[in-house]
Amino acid sequence: MSSIVVYSKAYCPFCVRAKALLDSKGVNYKEFDIGQQPELRDEMIAKANGGYTVPQIFIGEQHIGGCDDLMALERQSKLDDMLKNIE
């Protein structure tokens, strides 16, 4: 089974929106607040192939991108399929 990881910051409205969508799907995710743990910022950027804004979202080994990318998957009815095998 794969997992969901969200790199975020507490004061980021896009992070709040992305997490709200994931919460509405009833899935668990691991959140890393790079505002509280700035040492994880370089890790996030490396995993996101240079993506430095938050949120950076990963489903399993796949880098989804940010909030807009997650919302686009939802609009295209692709997000639910991606979340089926997540635990």
PDB file of N, CA and C in Angstrom:
ATOM      1  N   MET A   1       0.830  -1.185   0.000  1.00  0.00           N
ATOM      2  CA  MET A   1       0.000   0.000   0.000  1.00  0.00           C
ATOM      3  C   MET A   1       0.878   1.254   0.000  1.00  0.00           C
ATOM      4  N   SER A   2       0.380   2.278  -0.592  1.00  0.00           N
ATOM      5  CA  SER A   2       1.098   3.539  -0.676  1.00  0.00           C
ATOM      6  C   SER A   2       0.586   4.493   0.386  1.00  0.00           C
ATOM      7  N   SER A   3       1.269   5.600   0.503  1.00  0.00           N
ATOM      8  CA  SER A   3       0.841   6.613   1.463  1.00  0.00           C
ATOM      9  C   SER A   3       0.745   7.969   0.783  1.00  0.00           C
ATOM     10  N   ILE A   4       0.127   8.900   1.488  1.00  0.00           N
ATOM     11  CA  ILE A   4      -0.013  10.268   0.994  1.00  0.00           C
ATOM     12  C   ILE A   4       0.824  11.157   1.888  1.00  0.00           C
ATOM     13  N   VAL A   5       1.614  12.025   1.265  1.00  0.00           N
ATOM     14  CA  VAL A   5       2.453  12.977   1.996  1.00  0.00           C
ATOM     15  C   VAL A   5       2.143  14.377   1.479  1.00  0.00           C
ATOM     16  N   VAL A   6       1.973  15.306   2.420  1.00  0.00           N
ATOM     17  CA  VAL A   6       1.718  16.700   2.090  1.00  0.00           C
ATOM     18  C   VAL A   6       2.743  17.550   2.828  1.00  0.00           C
ATOM     19  N   TYR A   7       3.545  18.284   2.074  1.00  0.00           N
ATOM     20  CA  TYR A   7       4.437  19.289   2.652  1.00  0.00           C
ATOM     21  C   TYR A   7       3.661  20.595   2.634  1.00  0.00           C
ATOM     22  N   SER A   8       3.618  21.275   3.780  1.00  0.00           N
ATOM     23  CA  SER A   8       2.764  22.452   3.896  1.00  0.00           C
ATOM     24  C   SER A   8       3.371  23.488   4.832  1.00  0.00           C
ATOM     25  N   LYS A   9       2.633  24.586   4.970  1.00  0.00           N
ATOM     26  CA  LYS A   9       2.899  25.598   5.993  1.00  0.00           C
ATOM     27  C   LYS A   9       1.546  25.957   6.597  1.00  0.00           C
ATOM     28  N   ALA A  10       1.553  26.268   7.876  1.00  0.00           N
ATOM     29  CA  ALA A  10       0.307  26.504   8.614  1.00  0.00           C
ATOM     30  C   ALA A  10      -0.509  27.667   8.045  1.00  0.00           C
ATOM     31  N   TYR A  11       0.126  28.708   7.581  1.00  0.00           N
ATOM     32  CA  TYR A  11      -0.587  29.912   7.151  1.00  0.00           C
ATOM     33  C   TYR A  11      -0.885  29.937   5.656  1.00  0.00           C
ATOM     34  N   CYS A  12      -0.751  28.815   4.987  1.00  0.00           N
ATOM     35  CA  CYS A  12      -0.933  28.739   3.543  1.00  0.00           C
ATOM     36  C   CYS A  12      -2.373  28.361   3.190  1.00  0.00           C
ATOM     37  N   PRO A  13      -3.126  29.255   2.546  1.00  0.00           N
ATOM     38  CA  PRO A  13      -4.512  28.926   2.206  1.00  0.00           C
ATOM     39  C   PRO A  13      -4.630  27.792   1.192  1.00  0.00           C
ATOM     40  N   PHE A  14      -3.648  27.636   0.322  1.00  0.00           N
ATOM     41  CA  PHE A  14      -3.675  26.545  -0.648  1.00  0.00           C
ATOM     42  C   PHE A  14      -3.469  25.202   0.049  1.00  0.00           C
ATOM     43  N   CYS A  15      -2.652  25.204   1.097  1.00  0.00           N
ATOM     44  CA  CYS A  15      -2.439  23.989   1.885  1.00  0.00           C
ATOM     45  C   CYS A  15      -3.726  23.592   2.586  1.00  0.00           C
ATOM     46  N   VAL A  16      -4.407  24.572   3.164  1.00  0.00           N
ATOM     47  CA  VAL A  16      -5.671  24.320   3.859  1.00  0.00           C
ATOM     48  C   VAL A  16      -6.686  23.734   2.885  1.00  0.00           C
ATOM     49  N   ARG A  17      -6.754  24.293   1.694  1.00  0.00           N
ATOM     50  CA  ARG A  17      -7.716  23.825   0.688  1.00  0.00           C
ATOM     51  C   ARG A  17      -7.403  22.391   0.240  1.00  0.00           C
ATOM     52  N   ALA A  18      -6.125  22.104  -0.017  1.00  0.00           N
ATOM     53  CA  ALA A  18      -5.731  20.758  -0.449  1.00  0.00           C
ATOM     54  C   ALA A  18      -6.012  19.734   0.646  1.00  0.00           C
ATOM     55  N   LYS A  19      -5.684  20.073   1.884  1.00  0.00           N
ATOM     56  CA  LYS A  19      -5.928  19.146   2.993  1.00  0.00           C
ATOM     57  C   LYS A  19      -7.425  18.943   3.221  1.00  0.00           C
ATOM     58  N   ALA A  20      -8.218  19.993   3.003  1.00  0.00           N
ATOM     59  CA  ALA A  20      -9.672  19.864   3.149  1.00  0.00           C
ATOM     60  C   ALA A  20     -10.229  18.871   2.127  1.00  0.00           C
ATOM     61  N   LEU A  21      -9.709  18.899   0.902  1.00  0.00           N
ATOM     62  CA  LEU A  21     -10.156  17.946  -0.108  1.00  0.00           C
ATOM     63  C   LEU A  21      -9.777  16.526   0.296  1.00  0.00           C
ATOM     64  N   LEU A  22      -8.555  16.337   0.745  1.00  0.00           N
ATOM     65  CA  LEU A  22      -8.134  15.008   1.182  1.00  0.00           C
ATOM     66  C   LEU A  22      -8.960  14.549   2.383  1.00  0.00           C
ATOM     67  N   ASP A  23      -9.240  15.467   3.303  1.00  0.00           N
ATOM     68  CA  ASP A  23     -10.074  15.128   4.464  1.00  0.00           C
ATOM     69  C   ASP A  23     -11.476  14.704   4.016  1.00  0.00           C
ATOM     70  N   SER A  24     -12.013  15.393   3.021  1.00  0.00           N
ATOM     71  CA  SER A  24     -13.359  15.068   2.536  1.00  0.00           C
ATOM     72  C   SER A  24     -13.404  13.683   1.895  1.00  0.00           C
ATOM     73  N   LYS A  25     -12.257  13.212   1.437  1.00  0.00           N
ATOM     74  CA  LYS A  25     -12.161  11.869   0.838  1.00  0.00           C
ATOM     75  C   LYS A  25     -11.985  10.798   1.906  1.00  0.00           C
ATOM     76  N   GLY A  26     -11.744  11.211   3.139  1.00  0.00           N
ATOM     77  CA  GLY A  26     -11.601  10.265   4.239  1.00  0.00           C
ATOM     78  C   GLY A  26     -10.282   9.509   4.237  1.00  0.00           C
ATOM     79  N   VAL A  27      -9.264  10.076   3.615  1.00  0.00           N
ATOM     80  CA  VAL A  27      -7.964   9.404   3.574  1.00  0.00           C
ATOM     81  C   VAL A  27      -7.031   9.992   4.624  1.00  0.00           C
ATOM     82  N   ASN A  28      -6.122   9.179   5.086  1.00  0.00           N
ATOM     83  CA  ASN A  28      -5.093   9.644   6.004  1.00  0.00           C
ATOM     84  C   ASN A  28      -3.894  10.099   5.202  1.00  0.00           C
ATOM     85  N   TYR A  29      -3.231  11.112   5.704  1.00  0.00           N
ATOM     86  CA  TYR A  29      -2.017  11.583   5.052  1.00  0.00           C
ATOM     87  C   TYR A  29      -1.041  12.040   6.119  1.00  0.00           C
ATOM     88  N   LYS A  30       0.211  12.008   5.738  1.00  0.00           N
ATOM     89  CA  LYS A  30       1.262  12.489   6.633  1.00  0.00           C
ATOM     90  C   LYS A  30       1.598  13.908   6.196  1.00  0.00           C
ATOM     91  N   GLU A  31       1.566  14.824   7.146  1.00  0.00           N
ATOM     92  CA  GLU A  31       1.837  16.224   6.848  1.00  0.00           C
ATOM     93  C   GLU A  31       3.162  16.640   7.468  1.00  0.00           C
ATOM     94  N   PHE A  32       3.958  17.315   6.660  1.00  0.00           N
ATOM     95  CA  PHE A  32       5.208  17.894   7.136  1.00  0.00           C
ATOM     96  C   PHE A  32       5.092  19.402   6.984  1.00  0.00           C
ATOM     97  N   ASP A  33       5.077  20.109   8.103  1.00  0.00           N
ATOM     98  CA  ASP A  33       4.985  21.569   8.095  1.00  0.00           C
ATOM     99  C   ASP A  33       6.407  22.122   8.004  1.00  0.00           C
ATOM    100  N   ILE A  34       6.776  22.604   6.818  1.00  0.00           N
ATOM    101  CA  ILE A  34       8.148  23.100   6.641  1.00  0.00           C
ATOM    102  C   ILE A  34       8.351  24.458   7.300  1.00  0.00           C
ATOM    103  N   GLY A  35       7.271  25.064   7.761  1.00  0.00           N
ATOM    104  CA  GLY A  35       7.402  26.267   8.577  1.00  0.00           C
ATOM    105  C   GLY A  35       7.925  25.912   9.958  1.00  0.00           C
ATOM    106  N   GLN A  36       7.467  24.783  10.486  1.00  0.00           N
ATOM    107  CA  GLN A  36       7.906  24.299  11.796  1.00  0.00           C
ATOM    108  C   GLN A  36       9.167  23.448  11.696  1.00  0.00           C
ATOM    109  N   GLN A  37       9.371  22.823  10.546  1.00  0.00           N
ATOM    110  CA  GLN A  37      10.538  21.965  10.326  1.00  0.00           C
ATOM    111  C   GLN A  37      11.255  22.414   9.051  1.00  0.00           C
ATOM    112  N   PRO A  38      11.919  23.573   9.086  1.00  0.00           N
ATOM    113  CA  PRO A  38      12.543  24.106   7.872  1.00  0.00           C
ATOM    114  C   PRO A  38      13.637  23.205   7.296  1.00  0.00           C
ATOM    115  N   GLU A  39      14.159  22.303   8.116  1.00  0.00           N
ATOM    116  CA  GLU A  39      15.184  21.384   7.616  1.00  0.00           C
ATOM    117  C   GLU A  39      14.618  20.422   6.566  1.00  0.00           C
ATOM    118  N   LEU A  40      13.291  20.296   6.506  1.00  0.00           N
ATOM    119  CA  LEU A  40      12.662  19.410   5.519  1.00  0.00           C
ATOM    120  C   LEU A  40      12.430  20.093   4.164  1.00  0.00           C
ATOM    121  N   ARG A  41      12.671  21.384   4.101  1.00  0.00           N
ATOM    122  CA  ARG A  41      12.444  22.135   2.850  1.00  0.00           C
ATOM    123  C   ARG A  41      13.297  21.590   1.711  1.00  0.00           C
ATOM    124  N   ASP A  42      14.580  21.351   1.960  1.00  0.00           N
ATOM    125  CA  ASP A  42      15.457  20.829   0.903  1.00  0.00           C
ATOM    126  C   ASP A  42      15.008  19.439   0.456  1.00  0.00           C
ATOM    127  N   GLU A  43      14.558  18.618   1.406  1.00  0.00           N
ATOM    128  CA  GLU A  43      14.040  17.290   1.075  1.00  0.00           C
ATOM    129  C   GLU A  43      12.814  17.411   0.156  1.00  0.00           C
ATOM    130  N   MET A  44      11.918  18.329   0.502  1.00  0.00           N
ATOM    131  CA  MET A  44      10.718  18.547  -0.292  1.00  0.00           C
ATOM    132  C   MET A  44      11.076  18.970  -1.713  1.00  0.00           C
ATOM    133  N   ILE A  45      11.974  19.929  -1.835  1.00  0.00           N
ATOM    134  CA  ILE A  45      12.374  20.437  -3.147  1.00  0.00           C
ATOM    135  C   ILE A  45      12.985  19.328  -3.992  1.00  0.00           C
ATOM    136  N   ALA A  46      13.823  18.498  -3.388  1.00  0.00           N
ATOM    137  CA  ALA A  46      14.453  17.389  -4.113  1.00  0.00           C
ATOM    138  C   ALA A  46      13.405  16.379  -4.579  1.00  0.00           C
ATOM    139  N   LYS A  47      12.492  16.006  -3.692  1.00  0.00           N
ATOM    140  CA  LYS A  47      11.454  15.027  -4.053  1.00  0.00           C
ATOM    141  C   LYS A  47      10.508  15.594  -5.111  1.00  0.00           C
ATOM    142  N   ALA A  48      10.292  16.910  -5.084  1.00  0.00           N
ATOM    143  CA  ALA A  48       9.349  17.555  -6.002  1.00  0.00           C
ATOM    144  C   ALA A  48      10.034  18.044  -7.273  1.00  0.00           C
ATOM    145  N   ASN A  49      11.237  17.558  -7.526  1.00  0.00           N
ATOM    146  CA  ASN A  49      11.984  17.945  -8.737  1.00  0.00           C
ATOM    147  C   ASN A  49      12.072  19.458  -8.910  1.00  0.00           C
ATOM    148  N   GLY A  50      12.381  20.150  -7.827  1.00  0.00           N
ATOM    149  CA  GLY A  50      12.567  21.591  -7.872  1.00  0.00           C
ATOM    150  C   GLY A  50      11.366  22.395  -7.409  1.00  0.00           C
ATOM    151  N   GLY A  51      10.248  21.745  -7.153  1.00  0.00           N
ATOM    152  CA  GLY A  51       9.067  22.465  -6.665  1.00  0.00           C
ATOM    153  C   GLY A  51       9.336  23.013  -5.273  1.00  0.00           C
ATOM    154  N   TYR A  52       9.203  24.312  -5.097  1.00  0.00           N
ATOM    155  CA  TYR A  52       9.564  24.935  -3.821  1.00  0.00           C
ATOM    156  C   TYR A  52       8.398  25.612  -3.121  1.00  0.00           C
ATOM    157  N   THR A  53       7.240  25.664  -3.778  1.00  0.00           N
ATOM    158  CA  THR A  53       6.073  26.265  -3.139  1.00  0.00           C
ATOM    159  C   THR A  53       5.301  25.183  -2.392  1.00  0.00           C
ATOM    160  N   VAL A  54       4.468  25.601  -1.462  1.00  0.00           N
ATOM    161  CA  VAL A  54       3.636  24.647  -0.748  1.00  0.00           C
ATOM    162  C   VAL A  54       2.181  24.858  -1.138  1.00  0.00           C
ATOM    163  N   PRO A  55       1.385  23.810  -1.112  1.00  0.00           N
ATOM    164  CA  PRO A  55       1.768  22.457  -0.735  1.00  0.00           C
ATOM    165  C   PRO A  55       2.466  21.723  -1.874  1.00  0.00           C
ATOM    166  N   GLN A  56       3.221  20.711  -1.504  1.00  0.00           N
ATOM    167  CA  GLN A  56       3.730  19.716  -2.439  1.00  0.00           C
ATOM    168  C   GLN A  56       3.113  18.406  -1.983  1.00  0.00           C
ATOM    169  N   ILE A  57       2.409  17.752  -2.888  1.00  0.00           N
ATOM    170  CA  ILE A  57       1.605  16.579  -2.541  1.00  0.00           C
ATOM    171  C   ILE A  57       2.117  15.358  -3.287  1.00  0.00           C
ATOM    172  N   PHE A  58       2.224  14.255  -2.548  1.00  0.00           N
ATOM    173  CA  PHE A  58       2.670  12.985  -3.112  1.00  0.00           C
ATOM    174  C   PHE A  58       1.653  11.922  -2.757  1.00  0.00           C
ATOM    175  N   ILE A  59       1.251  11.154  -3.755  1.00  0.00           N
ATOM    176  CA  ILE A  59       0.389  10.001  -3.526  1.00  0.00           C
ATOM    177  C   ILE A  59       1.207   8.784  -3.936  1.00  0.00           C
ATOM    178  N   GLY A  60       1.549   7.991  -2.946  1.00  0.00           N
ATOM    179  CA  GLY A  60       2.491   6.900  -3.194  1.00  0.00           C
ATOM    180  C   GLY A  60       3.821   7.497  -3.613  1.00  0.00           C
ATOM    181  N   GLU A  61       4.374   6.993  -4.668  1.00  0.00           N
ATOM    182  CA  GLU A  61       5.642   7.511  -5.185  1.00  0.00           C
ATOM    183  C   GLU A  61       5.438   8.622  -6.203  1.00  0.00           C
ATOM    184  N   GLN A  62       4.180   8.931  -6.515  1.00  0.00           N
ATOM    185  CA  GLN A  62       3.882   9.908  -7.557  1.00  0.00           C
ATOM    186  C   GLN A  62       3.777  11.315  -6.987  1.00  0.00           C
ATOM    187  N   HIS A  63       4.523  12.233  -7.593  1.00  0.00           N
ATOM    188  CA  HIS A  63       4.434  13.640  -7.214  1.00  0.00           C
ATOM    189  C   HIS A  63       3.232  14.235  -7.932  1.00  0.00           C
ATOM    190  N   ILE A  64       2.251  14.688  -7.161  1.00  0.00           N
ATOM    191  CA  ILE A  64       1.038  15.270  -7.724  1.00  0.00           C
ATOM    192  C   ILE A  64       1.260  16.729  -8.091  1.00  0.00           C
ATOM    193  N   GLY A  65       1.976  17.431  -7.248  1.00  0.00           N
ATOM    194  CA  GLY A  65       2.182  18.863  -7.436  1.00  0.00           C
ATOM    195  C   GLY A  65       1.545  19.615  -6.289  1.00  0.00           C
ATOM    196  N   GLY A  66       0.928  20.746  -6.616  1.00  0.00           N
ATOM    197  CA  GLY A  66       0.338  21.582  -5.592  1.00  0.00           C
ATOM    198  C   GLY A  66      -1.175  21.455  -5.524  1.00  0.00           C
ATOM    199  N   CYS A  67      -1.782  22.422  -4.886  1.00  0.00           N
ATOM    200  CA  CYS A  67      -3.232  22.426  -4.682  1.00  0.00           C
ATOM    201  C   CYS A  67      -3.976  22.418  -6.007  1.00  0.00           C
ATOM    202  N   ASP A  68      -3.579  23.274  -6.942  1.00  0.00           N
ATOM    203  CA  ASP A  68      -4.274  23.334  -8.231  1.00  0.00           C
ATOM    204  C   ASP A  68      -4.211  22.000  -8.962  1.00  0.00           C
ATOM    205  N   ASP A  69      -3.072  21.320  -8.855  1.00  0.00           N
ATOM    206  CA  ASP A  69      -2.920  20.016  -9.508  1.00  0.00           C
ATOM    207  C   ASP A  69      -3.843  18.979  -8.871  1.00  0.00           C
ATOM    208  N   LEU A  70      -3.937  19.014  -7.539  1.00  0.00           N
ATOM    209  CA  LEU A  70      -4.828  18.096  -6.835  1.00  0.00           C
ATOM    210  C   LEU A  70      -6.283  18.365  -7.212  1.00  0.00           C
ATOM    211  N   MET A  71      -6.660  19.631  -7.271  1.00  0.00           N
ATOM    212  CA  MET A  71      -8.025  20.000  -7.636  1.00  0.00           C
ATOM    213  C   MET A  71      -8.337  19.605  -9.082  1.00  0.00           C
ATOM    214  N   ALA A  72      -7.348  19.715  -9.950  1.00  0.00           N
ATOM    215  CA  ALA A  72      -7.548  19.311 -11.353  1.00  0.00           C
ATOM    216  C   ALA A  72      -7.823  17.816 -11.441  1.00  0.00           C
ATOM    217  N   LEU A  73      -7.095  17.016 -10.660  1.00  0.00           N
ATOM    218  CA  LEU A  73      -7.359  15.571 -10.637  1.00  0.00           C
ATOM    219  C   LEU A  73      -8.784  15.285 -10.175  1.00  0.00           C
ATOM    220  N   GLU A  74      -9.246  16.037  -9.198  1.00  0.00           N
ATOM    221  CA  GLU A  74     -10.609  15.868  -8.696  1.00  0.00           C
ATOM    222  C   GLU A  74     -11.621  16.234  -9.787  1.00  0.00           C
ATOM    223  N   ARG A  75     -11.414  17.346 -10.472  1.00  0.00           N
ATOM    224  CA  ARG A  75     -12.336  17.770 -11.540  1.00  0.00           C
ATOM    225  C   ARG A  75     -12.384  16.756 -12.681  1.00  0.00           C
ATOM    226  N   GLN A  76     -11.249  16.111 -12.946  1.00  0.00           N
ATOM    227  CA  GLN A  76     -11.160  15.127 -14.028  1.00  0.00           C
ATOM    228  C   GLN A  76     -11.603  13.733 -13.572  1.00  0.00           C
ATOM    229  N   SER A  77     -12.095  13.634 -12.349  1.00  0.00           N
ATOM    230  CA  SER A  77     -12.540  12.353 -11.764  1.00  0.00           C
ATOM    231  C   SER A  77     -11.434  11.305 -11.737  1.00  0.00           C
ATOM    232  N   LYS A  78     -10.190  11.744 -11.526  1.00  0.00           N
ATOM    233  CA  LYS A  78      -9.051  10.830 -11.464  1.00  0.00           C
ATOM    234  C   LYS A  78      -8.548  10.618 -10.036  1.00  0.00           C
ATOM    235  N   LEU A  79      -8.901  11.521  -9.137  1.00  0.00           N
ATOM    236  CA  LEU A  79      -8.353  11.461  -7.788  1.00  0.00           C
ATOM    237  C   LEU A  79      -8.833  10.225  -7.026  1.00  0.00           C
ATOM    238  N   ASP A  80     -10.100   9.906  -7.116  1.00  0.00           N
ATOM    239  CA  ASP A  80     -10.632   8.762  -6.383  1.00  0.00           C
ATOM    240  C   ASP A  80      -9.916   7.462  -6.761  1.00  0.00           C
ATOM    241  N   ASP A  81      -9.640   7.287  -8.047  1.00  0.00           N
ATOM    242  CA  ASP A  81      -8.922   6.084  -8.483  1.00  0.00           C
ATOM    243  C   ASP A  81      -7.524   6.036  -7.888  1.00  0.00           C
ATOM    244  N   MET A  82      -6.863   7.182  -7.806  1.00  0.00           N
ATOM    245  CA  MET A  82      -5.522   7.238  -7.242  1.00  0.00           C
ATOM    246  C   MET A  82      -5.533   6.901  -5.754  1.00  0.00           C
ATOM    247  N   LEU A  83      -6.619   7.244  -5.090  1.00  0.00           N
ATOM    248  CA  LEU A  83      -6.707   7.059  -3.639  1.00  0.00           C
ATOM    249  C   LEU A  83      -7.191   5.675  -3.229  1.00  0.00           C
ATOM    250  N   LYS A  84      -7.661   4.875  -4.177  1.00  0.00           N
ATOM    251  CA  LYS A  84      -8.236   3.562  -3.853  1.00  0.00           C
ATOM    252  C   LYS A  84      -7.291   2.641  -3.088  1.00  0.00           C
ATOM    253  N   ASN A  85      -6.030   2.619  -3.461  1.00  0.00           N
ATOM    254  CA  ASN A  85      -5.079   1.683  -2.841  1.00  0.00           C
ATOM    255  C   ASN A  85      -4.231   2.324  -1.751  1.00  0.00           C
ATOM    256  N   ILE A  86      -4.675   3.468  -1.277  1.00  0.00           N
ATOM    257  CA  ILE A  86      -3.916   4.176  -0.234  1.00  0.00           C
ATOM    258  C   ILE A  86      -4.434   3.744   1.130  1.00  0.00           C
ATOM    259  N   GLU A  87      -3.497   3.583   2.032  1.00  0.00           N
ATOM    260  CA  GLU A  87      -3.890   3.235   3.394  1.00  0.00           C
ATOM    261  C   GLU A  87      -3.170   4.105   4.370  1.00  0.00           C
TER     262      GLU A  87
END
